[in-house]
Amino acid sequence: MQQDTTEWLEATPAGYARAVALWQDGAVVAFPTETVYGLGADAGNDRAVARIFAAKNRPQANPLIVHAPSIAAVRRYAYWNPQAERLAHAFWPGPLTLVLPLHPQAELSPLVVAGRKTVALRVPRHPVAQALLRAVQRPIAAPSANLSGRVSPSTAAHVAATMKGRIAAIVAAGAAEIGLESTIIGLWEAPVLLRPGGIPLEAIQAVLGYTPRPYHGEGGAVVAPGQLPCHYAPKVPLRMNARKVRPGEVLLGFGAIECHLNLSARGDLAEAAAKLYTCLHRLDAACPAGGIAVSPVPNHGLGRAINDRLRRAAASAGTRAECQTAPE
Ligand code: TXA
Ligand code: MG
C-alpha cells in the first residue's frame, strides 16, 4: 500500500509506542536489527503482510522470516528437534534464522510462509528490535527493507531512500552492527545451509559437530528464493576478485591497497561485512561508467557470506541505461 508520508521515529519510548500502534493497525514499519534493517508487519494479519510484499515489490512465492524476542516466544510456530534447540540456545538472540516444519496451530498468515509447510524463525539481538518485539507481543514478519532484488539496507537512510512514501514509518537507530543478513539453516530433515550470513559456518559446525551442506533443492528447485542469483544487485555491473582496475571502473578494496573505497584496510572480515552494503550503495549511486570492481575477499568466516552476496550481485549486474533512469 502506498502512503503519503513515512514517519521517522526515534528509538525512544514514544517512538516505540508509535511503532507498536502502527503495527497493531496493520501498517508496515521498518526497524533496525543487528544484521540489516527489516520491513516489519504483524505476521498474523493477512492485510498487513500483503502490504510488505507490495512495498517491496516482492513476489508472493518468496516467504518471510518471523521475528520474536525470545526462544519461548517463537516455540509455538514450529515443530522443534534437538539440533534446532542446540542452535537456538547457542546463537539466539542473534543473526541466525532457523527454517522448521510449520506448526498447524501457528496462526500465521499463509502469505508469510508462501503456502509452504515450513516457517523461518529469528530472534534478533538488536536492543531496538528487542524493545519493539517485547512491546508489541505479536510475531513480526520482516524481510530486509529494500526493494526486491536490490542491495539490503544497513542504515535508516538506506531504507528511506527507497521506502519513503511506501511504508508507514521507519524506526531509526545507527548503522547495523553486522551489516549482512542472518545465516539461514534448514532443519526439516538433516541441517542444511540455505544462506551464509552473520553467524559463520565454522561456529555452526562447532555446535552441531559437522558442517551443514549447502542446499540447492530437489531436482535443482530453489528452496530459499534468496538463493536466486538475481539478489543484492547494484544498478551498475560488478566484478569480483579484481586485482587490477579497468578503465571507468571504481575499485572496492580489501586490505592495504589503493582504492576508491575500502571494505577494511586492515583486512578484517567483520569490518568488511559491516561496510559492504554501505559501500555498494555509495558506489552504485555514483554510477561509475565501468561499474564496480571488488578486490578478492578471503572465503572463510564472514568472508563466505560476503563472497556469496558479491557473487549474486555480479550475476545480476545492472546496465548503464537503468542506472541513469533509476531514482536515487
Ligand atoms: O538478517 C535477516 O535475516 C533479515 C532481518 C530483517 O531479519 N531478514 C532477511 O529477510 O534477510 P529476507 O526476506 O530478505 O530474506 C529471507 C530469506 C529469503 O531468501 C526467503 O526466501 C528465505 O529467507 N525464507 C523464508 N522463509 C523460508 C522458508 N520457509 N523456507 C525456505 N526459505 C525461506
Ligand atoms: Mg532480502
mmCIF file of C-alpha atoms in Angstrom, residues 108-248:
data_model
loop_
_atom_site.group_PDB
_atom_site.id
_atom_site.type_symbol
_atom_site.label_atom_id
_atom_site.label_comp_id
_atom_site.label_asym_id
_atom_site.label_seq_id
_atom_site.Cartn_x
_atom_site.Cartn_y
_atom_site.Cartn_z
ATOM 1 C CA LEU A 108 0.447 -17.046 10.999
ATOM 2 C CA SER A 109 -0.827 -15.557 7.755
ATOM 3 C CA PRO A 110 -0.395 -18.130 4.938
ATOM 4 C CA LEU A 111 1.288 -15.306 2.998
ATOM 5 C CA VAL A 112 4.195 -15.329 5.485
ATOM 6 C CA VAL A 113 5.179 -18.888 4.594
ATOM 7 C CA ALA A 114 4.058 -18.501 0.954
ATOM 8 C CA GLY A 115 1.941 -21.635 1.270
ATOM 9 C CA ARG A 116 4.858 -23.815 2.482
ATOM 10 C CA LYS A 117 4.903 -26.407 5.244
ATOM 11 C CA THR A 118 7.972 -24.782 6.814
ATOM 12 C CA VAL A 119 8.500 -21.476 8.619
ATOM 13 C CA ALA A 120 11.612 -19.295 9.042
ATOM 14 C CA LEU A 121 12.137 -18.032 12.624
ATOM 15 C CA ARG A 122 14.568 -15.488 14.045
ATOM 16 C CA VAL A 123 15.253 -13.887 17.435
ATOM 17 C CA PRO A 124 17.279 -10.728 16.760
ATOM 18 C CA ARG A 125 19.551 -9.310 19.464
ATOM 19 C CA HIS A 126 19.491 -5.602 18.483
ATOM 20 C CA PRO A 127 18.232 -3.706 21.564
ATOM 21 C CA VAL A 128 15.738 -1.663 19.496
ATOM 22 C CA ALA A 129 14.378 -4.791 17.783
ATOM 23 C CA GLN A 130 14.148 -6.473 21.200
ATOM 24 C CA ALA A 131 12.305 -3.488 22.716
ATOM 25 C CA LEU A 132 9.820 -3.324 19.811
ATOM 26 C CA LEU A 133 9.140 -7.077 19.719
ATOM 27 C CA ARG A 134 8.649 -7.216 23.500
ATOM 28 C CA ALA A 135 6.297 -4.230 23.386
ATOM 29 C CA VAL A 136 4.109 -5.438 20.507
ATOM 30 C CA GLN A 137 3.763 -9.020 21.778
ATOM 31 C CA ARG A 138 2.986 -10.231 18.248
ATOM 32 C CA PRO A 139 5.086 -12.195 15.737
ATOM 33 C CA ILE A 140 6.544 -9.709 13.260
ATOM 34 C CA ALA A 141 7.182 -10.821 9.674
ATOM 35 C CA ALA A 142 10.146 -8.929 8.238
ATOM 36 C CA PRO A 143 12.210 -9.196 5.082
ATOM 37 C CA SER A 144 15.184 -6.904 4.534
ATOM 38 C CA ALA A 145 13.907 -3.345 3.963
ATOM 39 C CA ASN A 146 14.972 -2.965 0.319
ATOM 40 C CA LEU A 147 13.112 -3.246 -2.972
ATOM 41 C CA SER A 148 13.037 -6.885 -4.043
ATOM 42 C CA GLY A 149 16.330 -7.995 -5.565
ATOM 43 C CA ARG A 150 18.231 -4.853 -4.545
ATOM 44 C CA VAL A 151 21.006 -4.204 -2.029
ATOM 45 C CA SER A 152 19.889 -4.584 1.616
ATOM 46 C CA PRO A 153 19.826 -1.530 3.922
ATOM 47 C CA SER A 154 22.312 -1.259 6.763
ATOM 48 C CA THR A 155 21.197 2.264 7.766
ATOM 49 C CA ALA A 156 17.842 4.035 8.215
ATOM 50 C CA ALA A 157 18.876 6.430 5.417
ATOM 51 C CA HIS A 158 19.187 3.473 3.002
ATOM 52 C CA VAL A 159 15.653 2.434 3.962
ATOM 53 C CA ALA A 160 14.300 5.950 3.450
ATOM 54 C CA ALA A 161 15.969 6.231 0.028
ATOM 55 C CA THR A 162 13.687 3.576 -1.467
ATOM 56 C CA MET A 163 10.857 3.053 1.040
ATOM 57 C CA LYS A 164 9.805 6.658 1.722
ATOM 58 C CA GLY A 165 6.153 7.008 0.745
ATOM 59 C CA ARG A 166 5.762 3.201 0.531
ATOM 60 C CA ILE A 167 5.593 2.343 4.272
ATOM 61 C CA ALA A 168 4.068 3.913 7.395
ATOM 62 C CA ALA A 169 7.232 4.541 9.424
ATOM 63 C CA ILE A 170 10.940 3.928 9.953
ATOM 64 C CA VAL A 171 12.384 3.437 13.442
ATOM 65 C CA ALA A 172 15.849 4.938 13.088
ATOM 66 C CA ALA A 173 18.871 3.754 15.057
ATOM 67 C CA GLY A 174 22.511 3.681 13.941
ATOM 68 C CA ALA A 175 24.119 1.505 11.291
ATOM 69 C CA ALA A 176 23.515 -2.243 11.605
ATOM 70 C CA GLU A 177 26.391 -3.797 13.545
ATOM 71 C CA ILE A 178 26.884 -6.891 11.359
ATOM 72 C CA GLY A 179 25.719 -5.427 8.065
ATOM 73 C CA LEU A 180 24.889 -8.769 6.364
ATOM 74 C CA GLU A 181 21.705 -10.807 6.699
ATOM 75 C CA SER A 182 21.313 -13.718 9.109
ATOM 76 C CA THR A 183 22.668 -17.185 8.386
ATOM 77 C CA ILE A 184 19.725 -19.453 7.446
ATOM 78 C CA ILE A 185 19.798 -23.136 8.429
ATOM 79 C CA GLY A 186 17.048 -25.503 7.218
ATOM 80 C CA LEU A 187 16.144 -28.150 9.806
ATOM 81 C CA TRP A 188 13.159 -30.021 8.380
ATOM 82 C CA GLU A 189 15.492 -33.031 7.960
ATOM 83 C CA ALA A 190 19.292 -33.094 8.461
ATOM 84 C CA PRO A 191 20.524 -29.491 8.825
ATOM 85 C CA VAL A 192 21.288 -27.700 5.552
ATOM 86 C CA LEU A 193 22.721 -24.258 4.830
ATOM 87 C CA LEU A 194 20.178 -22.089 2.990
ATOM 88 C CA ARG A 195 22.107 -18.800 3.198
ATOM 89 C CA PRO A 196 25.551 -17.959 4.638
ATOM 90 C CA GLY A 197 25.311 -14.874 6.864
ATOM 91 C CA GLY A 198 26.098 -13.232 10.187
ATOM 92 C CA ILE A 199 26.935 -16.488 12.034
ATOM 93 C CA PRO A 200 29.996 -18.048 10.337
ATOM 94 C CA LEU A 201 29.641 -21.658 9.218
ATOM 95 C CA GLU A 202 32.611 -22.555 11.442
ATOM 96 C CA ALA A 203 30.573 -21.515 14.511
ATOM 97 C CA ILE A 204 27.583 -23.620 13.387
ATOM 98 C CA GLN A 205 29.963 -26.541 12.833
ATOM 99 C CA ALA A 206 31.328 -26.147 16.365
ATOM 100 C CA VAL A 207 27.811 -26.549 17.823
ATOM 101 C CA LEU A 208 26.492 -29.327 15.549
ATOM 102 C CA GLY A 209 29.748 -31.275 15.251
ATOM 103 C CA TYR A 210 29.558 -31.202 11.454
ATOM 104 C CA THR A 211 29.092 -28.656 8.669
ATOM 105 C CA PRO A 212 25.587 -28.390 7.165
ATOM 106 C CA ARG A 213 25.742 -28.800 3.391
ATOM 107 C CA PRO A 214 24.550 -26.030 1.110
ATOM 108 C CA TYR A 215 21.031 -26.974 -0.019
ATOM 109 C CA HIS A 216 20.057 -26.449 -3.618
ATOM 110 C CA GLY A 217 16.643 -28.096 -3.524
ATOM 111 C CA GLU A 218 15.490 -31.340 -5.005
ATOM 112 C CA GLY A 219 15.962 -31.545 -8.735
ATOM 113 C CA GLY A 220 17.522 -28.095 -8.703
ATOM 114 C CA ALA A 221 14.419 -26.368 -7.247
ATOM 115 C CA VAL A 222 15.376 -23.318 -5.194
ATOM 116 C CA VAL A 223 14.214 -23.652 -1.585
ATOM 117 C CA ALA A 224 15.143 -20.216 -0.246
ATOM 118 C CA PRO A 225 14.296 -17.834 -3.050
ATOM 119 C CA GLY A 226 17.072 -15.611 -1.674
ATOM 120 C CA GLN A 227 19.368 -18.221 -3.198
ATOM 121 C CA LEU A 228 18.452 -16.934 -6.642
ATOM 122 C CA PRO A 229 21.447 -15.281 -8.282
ATOM 123 C CA CYS A 230 19.480 -12.081 -9.018
ATOM 124 C CA HIS A 231 19.557 -10.817 -5.406
ATOM 125 C CA TYR A 232 21.560 -7.960 -3.884
ATOM 126 C CA ALA A 233 22.010 -6.294 -7.282
ATOM 127 C CA PRO A 234 23.537 -2.849 -7.621
ATOM 128 C CA LYS A 235 22.384 -0.945 -10.711
ATOM 129 C CA VAL A 236 25.855 -0.967 -12.276
ATOM 130 C CA PRO A 237 27.929 -4.029 -13.266
ATOM 131 C CA LEU A 238 30.068 -5.619 -10.555
ATOM 132 C CA ARG A 239 33.182 -7.787 -10.935
ATOM 133 C CA MET A 240 34.707 -9.854 -8.096
ATOM 134 C CA ASN A 241 38.282 -10.976 -7.374
ATOM 135 C CA ALA A 242 39.603 -7.956 -9.292
ATOM 136 C CA ARG A 243 43.364 -7.481 -8.986
ATOM 137 C CA LYS A 244 43.561 -4.601 -11.478
ATOM 138 C CA VAL A 245 41.097 -1.788 -12.194
ATOM 139 C CA ARG A 246 39.846 -1.470 -15.777
ATOM 140 C CA PRO A 247 39.077 1.895 -17.403
ATOM 141 C CA GLY A 248 35.931 3.529 -15.955
#
